Amino acid sequence: MKDAVGRIQRVLVLGGGSEIAHATLAALLEDGPLTAILAARRPDELETAALERSGASIERIAFDARATATHGDVFERAFSGADIDLVLIAFGVLGDQQRDERDATTTVEVAETNFVGAVSALTHATERLRTQGHGTIVVLSSIAGQRSRRSNYVYGATKAGLDAFAQGVQLALADEEVHVMIVRPGFVHTRMTAGLKGAPFSVSAAEVATAIVEGARNGTPVVWVPRKLRWVAAVLRALPAPLLRRA
Amino acid sequence: MTTVSRERRKLHGWGRTAGSVANIAAPGSTDELAALIAEAGQRGVIARGLGRSYGDVAQNAGGVVIDMRGVDRLLEFDRASGLVTVEAGCSLDALVDAVLAHGWFLPVTPGTSAVTVGGAIACDVHGKNHHRDGAFARHVRSLELLTPEGETITVDPEQQRELFEATAGGLGLTGIVTRATLQLVPVETASMLVDTERAANLDVLLTRLTSTDHLFRYSVAWVDGRARGAALGRSVLLRGDHATADDVPRDTDRLLRARGRRLSVPPHLSAAPFLRGRPLNAFNELRYRRARSGKSIETIDQFFYPLDAIGNWNRLYGAGGFLQYQFLVPFGAEDALRTLLESFTAAQPVLVVLKQFGESFGPLGFPAPGWTVALDLATSVPGLARLLDDADEVVAGAGGRVYLAKDSRLRPDFLARMYPRLDEWRQVQSTLDPEGRMQHDLSRRLQLVR
Ligand SMILES: Cc1cc2nc3c(=O)[nH]c(=O)nc-3n(C[C@H](O)[C@H](O)[C@H](O)COP(=O)(O)OP(=O)(O)OC[C@H]3O[C@@H](n4cnc5c(N)ncnc54)[C@H](O)[C@@H]3O)c2cc1C
Ligand SMILES: NC(=O)c1ccc[n+]([C@@H]2O[C@H](COP(=O)([O-])OP(=O)(O)OC[C@H]3O[C@@H](n4cnc5c(N)ncnc54)[C@H](OP(=O)(O)O)[C@@H]3O)[C@@H](O)[C@H]2O)c1
């Protein structure tokens, strides 16, 4: 359980290779050792030496976000040991907007991963933590979900769906000691965005991690990274549609 | 099937940190307890008294918590011998009310009377007389235990010594204490004869305690947690005994418990800004300077339970809550004691008390011959997690330990180092509870039970 000084002992990461997730684990490790269960498509290939040097014990589980029928077993395994204090839903794909908007097959893949898979994982996580009586779930949404833009609406729509779903879960858990935190970063320099032109207000994975750790400690419902994106999003939502055709 | 209703609600300890949601059952009699234990599911079951432990030892996330406050009858009281039998949910406060007028008092009492007899046994609480009289369980003549397997047994401290010692300080994990027989101590008055003395620094303090504590039944030192350098450990010694009939005016009702007015803190009033920095320094300065050396008469409530005068004072720390770090280092580890006190001066401890301990008891008992210090710290103190980890390292390295009744953040890897008889206790506990029915948040956090 998260202790009196906000320290976390055991973390489950869905999308165990995510750079943002690894940065978050590194930030948590500054407060002392922990166990991380990394759930990923190819768990044996995950690079964990740095985390282990910082005091993490690593457990690995095979997990495919799109294979929702297997999620029950994944969670059963993850929760078969000690309590899990933090579940990080970090998997996701950016897709290729130009291809996906014309190819139903690849569009569905993005939606299955970012929305269907995430909704499944969030529901399993919620049920587990409710039974456990405590815990924090971090959902990686994105500013892209705030308004459809010409340049990334496939990805944006999946995040909008996930974000709305997570907000609903927050309402449902109001009386429980289970904290769902929605994280809305802007452009983060990670593998996912490698090769793309950096957008304004771009941040590093470490900056997202710091915000996640602080928010998890304080029980914050929504975290924007950087913080001022909240106002950028407000403007974005108010813009007339024609202006978004080129954005 | 039990008829006791459940309520799903959040619980936290006195420090108001790291709460969790449990299904709370509040039985009105011991008959209902066995059914509740039998129903324990995956998340287990635990007893809870008045929730005066500071951390997560009386809460059970996702499991069942049995609120013992309704199981509180006084069953027998022999006014001649001072033997009293009560149900475990009976508070020490109610017990004092019942026996003081007849010339009896608690053999050991913690710094608040708002604890239950069950909680006092489960944490084997100590008082200001530990150096002389040991902790609470030493004065328990017999107890009744509902074991995790649902059997009710009478536990005699001599005949079932192993079980008794594992239950005293066993944090509720050996089962539910349902009743206990206690040997009270005789008193002539409801007053205390108190000897106050200032000590200019840690050396003076330790020397005074070492050389003269045996002259007093009760002894504790209030320490100025902000004093550093040459003044490190400057303190006010408060020592004394029950006043005799000769110490108090003749015409008064000598055994009347004169409780002062009780104040209460409204739910959202936070005094956090005043519990640090200049206001805190000023308070400590005043507290030290105003202490007058010499003897005085106080009521038992003033002497033992000064904080009880303000109900819910724990709310003063605001939403973030606070914790108490209580550690022990053995005699001879005075350097470690000094290092520890120094390391805490910057963390703005709101309250610091120090005392000497006598003999230890049981495999999981906290006290042992040495020095104990308790510090109240706001959880908002920057770098607190690290500071306390470092302190644990010094404490464990010196052969000491921290008090689990107050703990809310110890790391599991320190447990066996601090409690060298842990395996012995685990042996007894797991034999009693093979299915792991008894659980709480602390037992899971520290992997106390295997
Ligand atoms: C202001 C203040 C001053 C204090 N001063 C001292 C002090 O001087 N010395 C000291 O030792 N402690 C002190 N304490 C701590 C307190 O005495 C202990 O935490 C005590 O155990 C609290 O009793 P409780 O009834 O509130 O129990 P809870 O806090 O509700 O429970 C504590 C533990 O007891 C177990 N328990 C409760 N009832 C039963 C039962 N019937 N059967 C089995 N297990 C049970 C619980 O499972 C839990 O593990 C102080 C606390 C406060 C708030
Ligand atoms: N980077 C940004 O600019 C940014 C901005 C806002 C939000 N986010 C969100 O933040 C989260 C983490 O992103 P990141 O930046 O850390 O990118 P990342 O390093 O690429 O991490 C994404 C992870 O998702 C995993 N994944 C993809 N499809 C999966 C599937 N079907 N099953 C299981 N795992 C799958 C990937 O694992 P494989 O190795 O198996 O592919 C990868 O480890 C994502 O949800 C992302 O949408 C990112």
Coordinates of N, CA and C and ligand atoms in Angstrom, one line a residue, chain A residues 15-21 40-42 63-66 89-93 113 140-143 155 159 185-193, ligand 2:
Chain A
G15 N 2.2 -2.3 -20.9 CA 3.1 -1.6 -21.9 C 4.4 -1.4 -21.2
G16 N 5.0 -2.5 -20.8 CA 6.2 -2.6 -19.9 C 7.4 -2.0 -20.6
G17 N 7.4 -1.7 -21.9 CA 8.6 -1.1 -22.5 C 8.5 0.4 -22.7
S18 N 7.3 1.0 -22.3 CA 7.1 2.4 -22.6 C 8.2 3.3 -21.9
E19 N 8.7 4.2 -22.7 CA 9.7 5.1 -22.2 C 9.2 5.9 -21.0
I20 N 7.9 6.4 -21.2 CA 7.4 7.2 -20.1 C 7.3 6.3 -18.8
A21 N 6.9 5.1 -19.0 CA 6.7 4.2 -17.8 C 8.1 4.0 -17.2
A40 N 4.2 -6.9 -21.2 CA 4.5 -6.4 -22.6 C 4.4 -7.5 -23.6
R41 N 4.3 -7.2 -24.9 CA 4.2 -8.2 -25.9 C 5.4 -9.1 -26.0
R42 N 6.6 -8.6 -25.8 CA 7.8 -9.4 -25.8 C 8.5 -9.2 -24.5
F63 N 1.8 -9.8 -22.4 CA 0.5 -9.1 -22.5 C 0.4 -8.4 -23.8
D64 N -0.7 -8.6 -24.5 CA -1.0 -7.9 -25.7 C -2.3 -7.1 -25.5
A65 N -2.2 -5.8 -25.7 CA -3.4 -4.9 -25.4 C -4.5 -5.3 -26.3
R66 N -4.3 -5.8 -27.5 CA -5.4 -6.1 -28.4 C -6.0 -7.4 -28.1
I89 N -1.1 2.4 -17.0 CA -1.6 1.9 -18.3 C -0.9 2.8 -19.3
A90 N 0.2 2.2 -19.8 CA 1.2 3.0 -20.6 C 1.3 2.6 -22.1
F91 N 0.6 1.5 -22.4 CA 0.8 1.1 -23.8 C 0.0 2.1 -24.7
G92 N 0.4 2.1 -26.0 CA -0.3 2.9 -27.0 C 0.5 2.9 -28.2
V93 N -0.2 3.2 -29.3 CA 0.5 3.4 -30.6 C 0.0 4.7 -31.2
T113 N -5.9 -0.9 -29.9 CA -4.9 -0.8 -28.9 C -5.2 0.3 -27.9
L140 N -2.7 6.9 -19.3 CA -2.0 7.9 -20.2 C -2.9 8.3 -21.3
S141 N -3.5 9.5 -21.1 CA -4.3 10.1 -22.2 C -3.4 11.0 -23.0
S142 N -3.9 12.0 -23.6 CA -3.1 12.9 -24.4 C -3.8 14.2 -24.7
I143 N -3.1 15.3 -24.9 CA -3.8 16.5 -25.3 C -4.5 16.3 -26.7
Y155 N -5.4 8.9 -33.8 CA -4.9 8.7 -32.5 C -5.7 9.6 -31.5
K159 N -7.7 8.5 -27.9 CA -7.4 9.1 -26.6 C -8.6 9.8 -26.0
P185 N -0.3 14.5 -21.4 CA 0.9 15.1 -21.9 C 0.6 15.7 -23.3
G186 N 1.5 16.7 -23.6 CA 1.6 17.1 -25.0 C 2.6 16.3 -25.8
F187 N 3.4 16.9 -26.5 CA 4.5 16.2 -27.2 C 5.6 15.8 -26.3
V188 N 5.8 14.4 -26.2 CA 6.9 13.9 -25.3 C 7.9 13.3 -26.2
H189 N 9.2 13.6 -26.0 CA 10.3 13.0 -26.8 C 10.5 11.6 -26.4
T190 N 9.9 10.6 -27.0 CA 10.2 9.2 -26.8 C 10.2 8.5 -28.1
R191 N 10.4 7.2 -28.0 CA 10.4 6.4 -29.2 C 9.2 6.6 -30.1
M192 N 8.0 6.8 -29.4 CA 6.8 7.0 -30.1 C 6.8 8.2 -31.1
T193 N 7.5 9.2 -30.7 CA 7.5 10.5 -31.5 C 8.8 10.7 -32.2
Ligands
LIG2 N1 5.2 10.3 -26.6 C1 4.3 11.2 -26.6 O1 4.4 12.3 -27.2 C2 3.0 11.0 -25.9 C3 2.1 12.1 -25.7 C4 0.9 11.8 -25.0 C5 0.6 10.6 -24.6 N2 1.4 9.5 -24.8 C6 1.0 8.2 -24.4 O2 1.9 7.7 -23.4 C7 1.9 6.3 -23.4 C8 3.4 5.9 -23.4 O3 4.0 6.3 -24.6 P1 5.6 6.5 -24.7 O4 5.8 7.8 -25.1 O5 6.3 5.9 -23.5 O6 5.8 5.6 -26.0 P2 6.6 4.2 -26.2 O7 7.9 4.2 -25.5 O8 6.5 3.9 -27.6 O9 5.6 3.2 -25.4 C9 4.5 2.6 -25.9 C10 4.4 1.2 -25.5 O10 3.2 0.6 -25.9 C11 3.5 -0.7 -26.2 N3 2.4 -1.3 -27.0 C12 2.0 -0.9 -28.2 N4 1.1 -1.7 -28.7 C13 0.9 -2.7 -27.8 C14 0.1 -3.8 -27.7 N5 -0.8 -4.2 -28.6 N6 0.2 -4.6 -26.6 C15 1.0 -4.3 -25.6 N7 1.8 -3.3 -25.6 C16 1.8 -2.4 -26.7 C17 4.8 -0.7 -26.9 O11 5.4 -2.0 -26.8 P3 6.0 -2.8 -28.0 O12 7.5 -2.8 -27.7 O13 5.4 -4.1 -27.9 O14 5.7 -2.1 -29.3 C18 5.5 0.4 -26.1 O15 6.3 -0.2 -25.1 C19 1.1 5.9 -24.6 O16 -0.2 5.6 -24.3 C20 1.1 7.2 -25.5 O17 0.0 7.2 -26.3 C21 2.6 9.7 -25.4

